PDB file of C-alpha atoms in Angstrom:
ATOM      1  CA  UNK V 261      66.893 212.344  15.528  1.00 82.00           C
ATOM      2  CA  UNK V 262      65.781 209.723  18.307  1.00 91.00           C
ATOM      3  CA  UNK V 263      63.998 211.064  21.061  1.00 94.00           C
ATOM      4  CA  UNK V 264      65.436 210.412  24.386  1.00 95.00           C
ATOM      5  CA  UNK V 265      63.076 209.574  27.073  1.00 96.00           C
ATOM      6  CA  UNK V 266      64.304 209.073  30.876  1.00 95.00           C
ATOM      7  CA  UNK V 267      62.328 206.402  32.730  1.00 96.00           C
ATOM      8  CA  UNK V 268      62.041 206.192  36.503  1.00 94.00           C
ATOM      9  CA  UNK V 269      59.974 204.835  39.060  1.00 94.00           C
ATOM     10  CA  UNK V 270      60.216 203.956  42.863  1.00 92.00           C
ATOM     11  CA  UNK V 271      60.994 200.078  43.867  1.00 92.00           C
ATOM     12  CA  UNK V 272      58.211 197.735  42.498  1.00 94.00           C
ATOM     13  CA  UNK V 273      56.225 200.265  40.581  1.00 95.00           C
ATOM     14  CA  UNK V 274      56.871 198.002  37.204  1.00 95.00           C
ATOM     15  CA  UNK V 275      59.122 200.155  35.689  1.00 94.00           C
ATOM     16  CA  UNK V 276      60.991 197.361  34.549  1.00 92.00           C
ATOM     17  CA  UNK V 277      57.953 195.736  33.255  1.00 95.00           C
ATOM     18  CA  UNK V 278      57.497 199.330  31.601  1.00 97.00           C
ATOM     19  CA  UNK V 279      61.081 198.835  29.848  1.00 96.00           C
ATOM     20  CA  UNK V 280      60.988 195.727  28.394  1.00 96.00           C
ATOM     21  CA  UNK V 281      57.270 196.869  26.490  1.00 97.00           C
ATOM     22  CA  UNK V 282      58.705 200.235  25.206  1.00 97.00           C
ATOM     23  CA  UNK V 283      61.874 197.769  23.728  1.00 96.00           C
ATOM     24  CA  UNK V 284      59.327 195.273  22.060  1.00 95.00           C
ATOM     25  CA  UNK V 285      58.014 197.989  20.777  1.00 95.00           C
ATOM     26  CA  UNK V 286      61.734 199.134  19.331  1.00 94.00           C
ATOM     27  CA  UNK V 287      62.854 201.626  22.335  1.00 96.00           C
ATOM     28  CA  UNK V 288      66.661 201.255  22.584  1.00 97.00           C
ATOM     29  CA  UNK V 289      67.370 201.053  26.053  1.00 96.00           C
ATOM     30  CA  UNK V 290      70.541 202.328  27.816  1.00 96.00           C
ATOM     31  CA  UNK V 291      70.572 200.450  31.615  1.00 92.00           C
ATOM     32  CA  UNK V 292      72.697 203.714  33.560  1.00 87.00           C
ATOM     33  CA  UNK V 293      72.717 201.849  36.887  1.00 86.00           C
ATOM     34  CA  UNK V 294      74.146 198.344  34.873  1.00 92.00           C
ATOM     35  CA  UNK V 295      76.448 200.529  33.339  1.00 94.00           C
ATOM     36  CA  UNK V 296      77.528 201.680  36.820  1.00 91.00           C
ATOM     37  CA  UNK V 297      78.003 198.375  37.969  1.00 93.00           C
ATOM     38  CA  UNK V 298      79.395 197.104  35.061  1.00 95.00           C
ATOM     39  CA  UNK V 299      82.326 199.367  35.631  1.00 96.00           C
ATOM     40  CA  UNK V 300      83.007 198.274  39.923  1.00 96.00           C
ATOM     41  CA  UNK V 301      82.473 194.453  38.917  1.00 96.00           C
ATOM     42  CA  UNK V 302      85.828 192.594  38.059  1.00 96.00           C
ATOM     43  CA  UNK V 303      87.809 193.725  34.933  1.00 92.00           C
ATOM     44  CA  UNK V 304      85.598 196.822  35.424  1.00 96.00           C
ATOM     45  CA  UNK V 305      86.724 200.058  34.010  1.00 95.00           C
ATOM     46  CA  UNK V 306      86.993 202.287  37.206  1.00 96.00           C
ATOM     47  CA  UNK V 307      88.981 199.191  38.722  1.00 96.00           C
ATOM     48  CA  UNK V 308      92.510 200.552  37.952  1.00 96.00           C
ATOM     49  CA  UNK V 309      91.778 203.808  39.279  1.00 96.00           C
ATOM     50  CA  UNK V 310      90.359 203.069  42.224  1.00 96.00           C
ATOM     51  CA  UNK V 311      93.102 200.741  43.427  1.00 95.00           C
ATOM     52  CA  UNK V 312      95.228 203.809  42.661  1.00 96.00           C
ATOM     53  CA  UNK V 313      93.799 206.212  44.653  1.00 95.00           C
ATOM     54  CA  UNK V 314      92.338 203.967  47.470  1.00 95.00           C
ATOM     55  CA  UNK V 315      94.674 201.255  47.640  1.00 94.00           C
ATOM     56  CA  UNK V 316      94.829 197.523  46.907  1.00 93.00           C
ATOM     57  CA  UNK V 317      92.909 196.902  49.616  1.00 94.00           C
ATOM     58  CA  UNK V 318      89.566 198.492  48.570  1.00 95.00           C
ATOM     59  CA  UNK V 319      89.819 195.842  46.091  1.00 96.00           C
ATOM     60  CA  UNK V 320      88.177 192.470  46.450  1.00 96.00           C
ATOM     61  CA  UNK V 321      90.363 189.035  45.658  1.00 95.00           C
ATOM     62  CA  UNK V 322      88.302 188.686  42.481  1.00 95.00           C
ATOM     63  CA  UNK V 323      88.669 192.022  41.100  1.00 95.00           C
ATOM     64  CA  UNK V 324      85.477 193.986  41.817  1.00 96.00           C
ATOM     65  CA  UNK V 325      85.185 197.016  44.128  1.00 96.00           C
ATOM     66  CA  UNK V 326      85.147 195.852  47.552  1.00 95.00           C
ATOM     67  CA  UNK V 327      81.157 197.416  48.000  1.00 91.00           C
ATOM     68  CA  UNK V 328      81.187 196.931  51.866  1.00 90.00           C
ATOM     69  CA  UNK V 329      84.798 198.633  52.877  1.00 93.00           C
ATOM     70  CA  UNK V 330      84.217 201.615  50.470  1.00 91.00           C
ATOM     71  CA  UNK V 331      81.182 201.915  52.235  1.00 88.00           C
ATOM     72  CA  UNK V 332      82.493 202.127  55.523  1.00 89.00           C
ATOM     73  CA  UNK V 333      85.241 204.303  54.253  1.00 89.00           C
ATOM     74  CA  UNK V 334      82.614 207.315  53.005  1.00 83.00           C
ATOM     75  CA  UNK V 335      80.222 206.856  56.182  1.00 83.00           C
ATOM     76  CA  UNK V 336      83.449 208.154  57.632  1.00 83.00           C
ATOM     77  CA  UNK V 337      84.673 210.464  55.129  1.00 87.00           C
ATOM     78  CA  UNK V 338      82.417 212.208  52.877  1.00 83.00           C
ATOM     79  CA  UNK V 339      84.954 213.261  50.113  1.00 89.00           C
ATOM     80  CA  UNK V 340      85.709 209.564  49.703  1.00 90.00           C
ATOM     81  CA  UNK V 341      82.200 209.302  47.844  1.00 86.00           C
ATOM     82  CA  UNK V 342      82.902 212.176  45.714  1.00 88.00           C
ATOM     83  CA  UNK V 343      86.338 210.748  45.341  1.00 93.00           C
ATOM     84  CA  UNK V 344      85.047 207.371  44.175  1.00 92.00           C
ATOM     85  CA  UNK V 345      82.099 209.541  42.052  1.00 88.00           C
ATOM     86  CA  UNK V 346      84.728 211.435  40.149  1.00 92.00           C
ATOM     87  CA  UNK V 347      86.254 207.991  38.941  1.00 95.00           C
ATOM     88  CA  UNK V 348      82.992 206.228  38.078  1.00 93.00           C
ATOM     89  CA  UNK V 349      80.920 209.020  36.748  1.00 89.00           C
ATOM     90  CA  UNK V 350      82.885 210.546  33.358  1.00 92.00           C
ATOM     91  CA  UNK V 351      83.622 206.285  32.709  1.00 94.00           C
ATOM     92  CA  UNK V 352      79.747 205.548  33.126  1.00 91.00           C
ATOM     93  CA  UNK V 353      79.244 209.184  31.172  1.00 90.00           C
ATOM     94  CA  UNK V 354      81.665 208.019  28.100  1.00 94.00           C
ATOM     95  CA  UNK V 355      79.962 204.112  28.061  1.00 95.00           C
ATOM     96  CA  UNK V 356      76.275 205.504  27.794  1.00 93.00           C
ATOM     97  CA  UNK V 357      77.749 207.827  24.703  1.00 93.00           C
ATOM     98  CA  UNK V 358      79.129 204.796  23.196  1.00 96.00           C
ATOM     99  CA  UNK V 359      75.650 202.786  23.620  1.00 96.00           C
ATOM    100  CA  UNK V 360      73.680 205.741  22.386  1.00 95.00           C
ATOM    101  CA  UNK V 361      75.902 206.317  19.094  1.00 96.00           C
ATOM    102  CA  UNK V 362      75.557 202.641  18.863  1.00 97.00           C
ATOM    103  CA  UNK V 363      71.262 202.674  19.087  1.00 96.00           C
ATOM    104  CA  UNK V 364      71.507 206.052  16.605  1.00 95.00           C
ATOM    105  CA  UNK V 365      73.606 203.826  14.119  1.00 96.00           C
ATOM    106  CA  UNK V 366      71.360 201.218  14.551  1.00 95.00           C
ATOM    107  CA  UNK V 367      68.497 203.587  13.360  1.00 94.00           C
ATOM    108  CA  UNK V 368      66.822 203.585  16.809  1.00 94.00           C
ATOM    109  CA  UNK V 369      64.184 206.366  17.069  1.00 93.00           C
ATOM    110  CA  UNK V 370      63.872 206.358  20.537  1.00 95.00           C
ATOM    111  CA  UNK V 371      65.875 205.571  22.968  1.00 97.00           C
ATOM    112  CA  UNK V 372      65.093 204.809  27.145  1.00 97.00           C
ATOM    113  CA  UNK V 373      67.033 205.657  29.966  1.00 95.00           C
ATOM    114  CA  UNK V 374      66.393 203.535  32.423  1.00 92.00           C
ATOM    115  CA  UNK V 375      67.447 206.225  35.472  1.00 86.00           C
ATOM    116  CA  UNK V 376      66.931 205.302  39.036  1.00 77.00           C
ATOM    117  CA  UNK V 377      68.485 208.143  40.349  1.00 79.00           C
ATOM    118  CA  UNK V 378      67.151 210.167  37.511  1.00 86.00           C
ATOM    119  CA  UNK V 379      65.056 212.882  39.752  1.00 86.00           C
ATOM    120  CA  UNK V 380      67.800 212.870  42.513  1.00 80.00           C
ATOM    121  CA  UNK V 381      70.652 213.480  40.592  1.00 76.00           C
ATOM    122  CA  UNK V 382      69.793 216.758  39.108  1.00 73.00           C
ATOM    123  CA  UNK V 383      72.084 216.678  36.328  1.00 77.00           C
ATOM    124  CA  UNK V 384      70.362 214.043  33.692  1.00 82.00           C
ATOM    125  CA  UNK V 385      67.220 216.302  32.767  1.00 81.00           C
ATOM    126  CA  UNK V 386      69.147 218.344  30.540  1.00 84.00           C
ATOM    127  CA  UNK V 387      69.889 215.638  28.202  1.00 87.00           C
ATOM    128  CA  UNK V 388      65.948 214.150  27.894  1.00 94.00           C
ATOM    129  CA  UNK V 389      63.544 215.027  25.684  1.00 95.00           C
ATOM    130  CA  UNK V 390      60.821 213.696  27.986  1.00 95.00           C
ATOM    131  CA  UNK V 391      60.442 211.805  31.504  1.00 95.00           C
ATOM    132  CA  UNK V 392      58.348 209.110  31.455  1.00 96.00           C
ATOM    133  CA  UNK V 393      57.080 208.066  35.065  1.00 96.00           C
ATOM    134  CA  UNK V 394      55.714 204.204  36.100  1.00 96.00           C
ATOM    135  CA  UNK V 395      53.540 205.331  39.494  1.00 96.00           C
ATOM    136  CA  UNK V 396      51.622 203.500  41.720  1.00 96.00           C
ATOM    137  CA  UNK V 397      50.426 203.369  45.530  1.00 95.00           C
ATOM    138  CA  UNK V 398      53.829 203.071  48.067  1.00 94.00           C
ATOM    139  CA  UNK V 399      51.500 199.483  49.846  1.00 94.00           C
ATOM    140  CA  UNK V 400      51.587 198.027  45.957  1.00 96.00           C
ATOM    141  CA  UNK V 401      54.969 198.707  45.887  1.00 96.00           C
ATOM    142  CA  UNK V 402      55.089 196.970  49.087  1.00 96.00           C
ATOM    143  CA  UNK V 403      53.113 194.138  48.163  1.00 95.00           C
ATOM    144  CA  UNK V 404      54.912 194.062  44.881  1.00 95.00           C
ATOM    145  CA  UNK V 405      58.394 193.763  46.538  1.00 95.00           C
ATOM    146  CA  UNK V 406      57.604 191.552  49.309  1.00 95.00           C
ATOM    147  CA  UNK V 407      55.906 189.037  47.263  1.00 94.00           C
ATOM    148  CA  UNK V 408      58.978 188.706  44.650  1.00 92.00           C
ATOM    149  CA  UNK V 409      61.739 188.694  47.457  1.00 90.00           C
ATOM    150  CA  UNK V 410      62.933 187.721  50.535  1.00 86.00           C
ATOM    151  CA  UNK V 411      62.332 191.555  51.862  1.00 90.00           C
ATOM    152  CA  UNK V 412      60.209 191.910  54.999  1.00 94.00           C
ATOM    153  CA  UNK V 413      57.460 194.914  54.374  1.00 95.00           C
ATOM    154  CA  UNK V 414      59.153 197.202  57.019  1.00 94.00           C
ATOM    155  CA  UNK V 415      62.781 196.986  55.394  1.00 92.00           C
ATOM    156  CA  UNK V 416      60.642 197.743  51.928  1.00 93.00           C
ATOM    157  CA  UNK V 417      59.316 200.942  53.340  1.00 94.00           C
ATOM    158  CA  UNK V 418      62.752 202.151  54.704  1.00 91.00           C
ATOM    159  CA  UNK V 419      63.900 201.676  50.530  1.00 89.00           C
ATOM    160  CA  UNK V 420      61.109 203.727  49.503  1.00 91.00           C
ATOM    161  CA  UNK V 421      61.907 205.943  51.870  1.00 90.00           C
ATOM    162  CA  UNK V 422      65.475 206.546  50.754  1.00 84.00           C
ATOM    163  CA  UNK V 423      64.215 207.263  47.069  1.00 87.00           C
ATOM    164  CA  UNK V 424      62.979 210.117  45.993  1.00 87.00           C
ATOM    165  CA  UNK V 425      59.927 211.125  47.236  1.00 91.00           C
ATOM    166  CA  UNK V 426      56.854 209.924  44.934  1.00 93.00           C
ATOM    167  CA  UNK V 427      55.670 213.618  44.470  1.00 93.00           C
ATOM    168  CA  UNK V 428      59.373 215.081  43.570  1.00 92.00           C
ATOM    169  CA  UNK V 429      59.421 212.230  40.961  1.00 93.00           C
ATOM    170  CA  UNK V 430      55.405 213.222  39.395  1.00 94.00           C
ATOM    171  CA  UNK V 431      56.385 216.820  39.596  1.00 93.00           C
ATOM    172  CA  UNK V 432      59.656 215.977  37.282  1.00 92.00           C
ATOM    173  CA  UNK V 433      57.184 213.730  34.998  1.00 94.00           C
ATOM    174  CA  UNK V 434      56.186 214.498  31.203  1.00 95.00           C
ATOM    175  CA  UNK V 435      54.371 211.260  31.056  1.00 96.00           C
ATOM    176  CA  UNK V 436      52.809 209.176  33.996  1.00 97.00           C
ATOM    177  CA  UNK V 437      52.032 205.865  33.657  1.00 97.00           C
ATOM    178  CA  UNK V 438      49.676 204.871  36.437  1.00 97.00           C
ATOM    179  CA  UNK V 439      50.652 201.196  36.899  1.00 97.00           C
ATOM    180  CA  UNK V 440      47.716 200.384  39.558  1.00 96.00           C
ATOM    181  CA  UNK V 441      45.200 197.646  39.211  1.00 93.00           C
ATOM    182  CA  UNK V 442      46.122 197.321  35.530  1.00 94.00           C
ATOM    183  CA  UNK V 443      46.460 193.913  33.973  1.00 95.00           C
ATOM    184  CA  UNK V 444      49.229 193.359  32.127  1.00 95.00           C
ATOM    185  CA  UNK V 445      47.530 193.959  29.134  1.00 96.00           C
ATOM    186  CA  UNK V 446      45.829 196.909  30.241  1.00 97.00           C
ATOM    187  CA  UNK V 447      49.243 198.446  30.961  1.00 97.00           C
ATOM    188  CA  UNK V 448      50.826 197.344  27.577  1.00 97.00           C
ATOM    189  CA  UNK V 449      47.926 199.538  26.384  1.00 96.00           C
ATOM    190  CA  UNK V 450      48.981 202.305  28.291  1.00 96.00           C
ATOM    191  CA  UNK V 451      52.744 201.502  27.418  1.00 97.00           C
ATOM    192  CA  UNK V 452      51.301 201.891  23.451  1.00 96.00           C
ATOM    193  CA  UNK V 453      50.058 204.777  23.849  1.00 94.00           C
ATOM    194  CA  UNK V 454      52.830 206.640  25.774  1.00 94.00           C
ATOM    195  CA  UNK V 455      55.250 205.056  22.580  1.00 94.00           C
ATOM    196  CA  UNK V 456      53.253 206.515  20.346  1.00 92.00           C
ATOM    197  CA  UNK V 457      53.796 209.668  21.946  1.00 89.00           C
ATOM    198  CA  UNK V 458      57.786 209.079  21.518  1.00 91.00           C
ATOM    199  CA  UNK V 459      57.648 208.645  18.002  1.00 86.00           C
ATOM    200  CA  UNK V 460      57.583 204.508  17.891  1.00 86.00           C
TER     201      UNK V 460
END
């Protein structure tokens, strides 16, 4: 039985840095937030059903979700996200089933969840064996983000601010890994270790 591990971490913490070790090491990983995406781009599988209930014109000319009116449309009406949730979420739900049958046929021991939402949304915690969190000072993940994008430091602190606060996601954690002032080695060594832990 592959142990399923949730992994989270605020904006430029190196969770994604995280990911990418525990899959060298022979994690399957299972991208919910892609997934999500995946299913609002064009061709997407919540397409059909959200012309149907919004209209055409939520709809963008090539086929994807049009992100900014649906936005507008909830600000204004509140039952229009859980509307637009109750579409996306049992199609997201049904795609990560099919990726994890897919990783368990493929022998995979352990397999990541890489959850952004993971400590806000209450309902994944049931389904993890373990919670594996990448944390680090909120000015490194300022640094972090600002140096890699276009992002002044203020509009980076208003993102952090809309995530979950950093204690709410330590409190939820089985594993920390403390990704500050580490090397990239020295946090491939902590990545090892954490594996190890997971049964890889």
């Amino acid at each position: 039985m592959a142990t399923r591990i949730g992994l989270t971490g605020g904006i430029g913490s190196g969770k994604s840095t995280v990911l990418a070790m525990l899959q060298e090491l022979g994690a399957a990983a299972i991208d919910a937030d892609a997934i999500s995406r995946a299913s609002t781009a064009p061709g997407g599988a919540a397409i059909p059903q959200i012309a149907q209930r919004f209209g055409a014109g939520f709809i963008t000319p090539e086929g994807a979700l049009d992100r900014v009116r649906m936005r507008e449309r909830a600000y204004g009406h509140p039952e229009a996200r859980r509307e637009l949730e109750q579409i996306i979420h049992p199609l997201v739900g049904a795609e990560i089933e099919r990726q994890v049958q897919a990783a368990l046929a493929a022998g995979a021991r352990c397999i990541v969840f890489d959850i952004p939402l993971l400590v806000e949304s209450g309902r994944w915690r049931a389904q993890l064996d373990r919670v594996l969190v990448v944390d680090c000072e909120p000015e490194t993940q300022v640094a972090r983000v600002v140096a890699r994008s276009a992002l002044a430091p203020d509009e980076v602190r208003a993102i952090i601010a809309a995530q979950a606060p950093r204690a709410l996601r330590l409190a939820a954690a089985d594993v920390v890994i403390c990704n500050e002032g580490l090397t990239l080695e020295a946090l491939r060594n902590e990545v090892q270790q954490a594996a190890r832990a997971f049964g890889l």
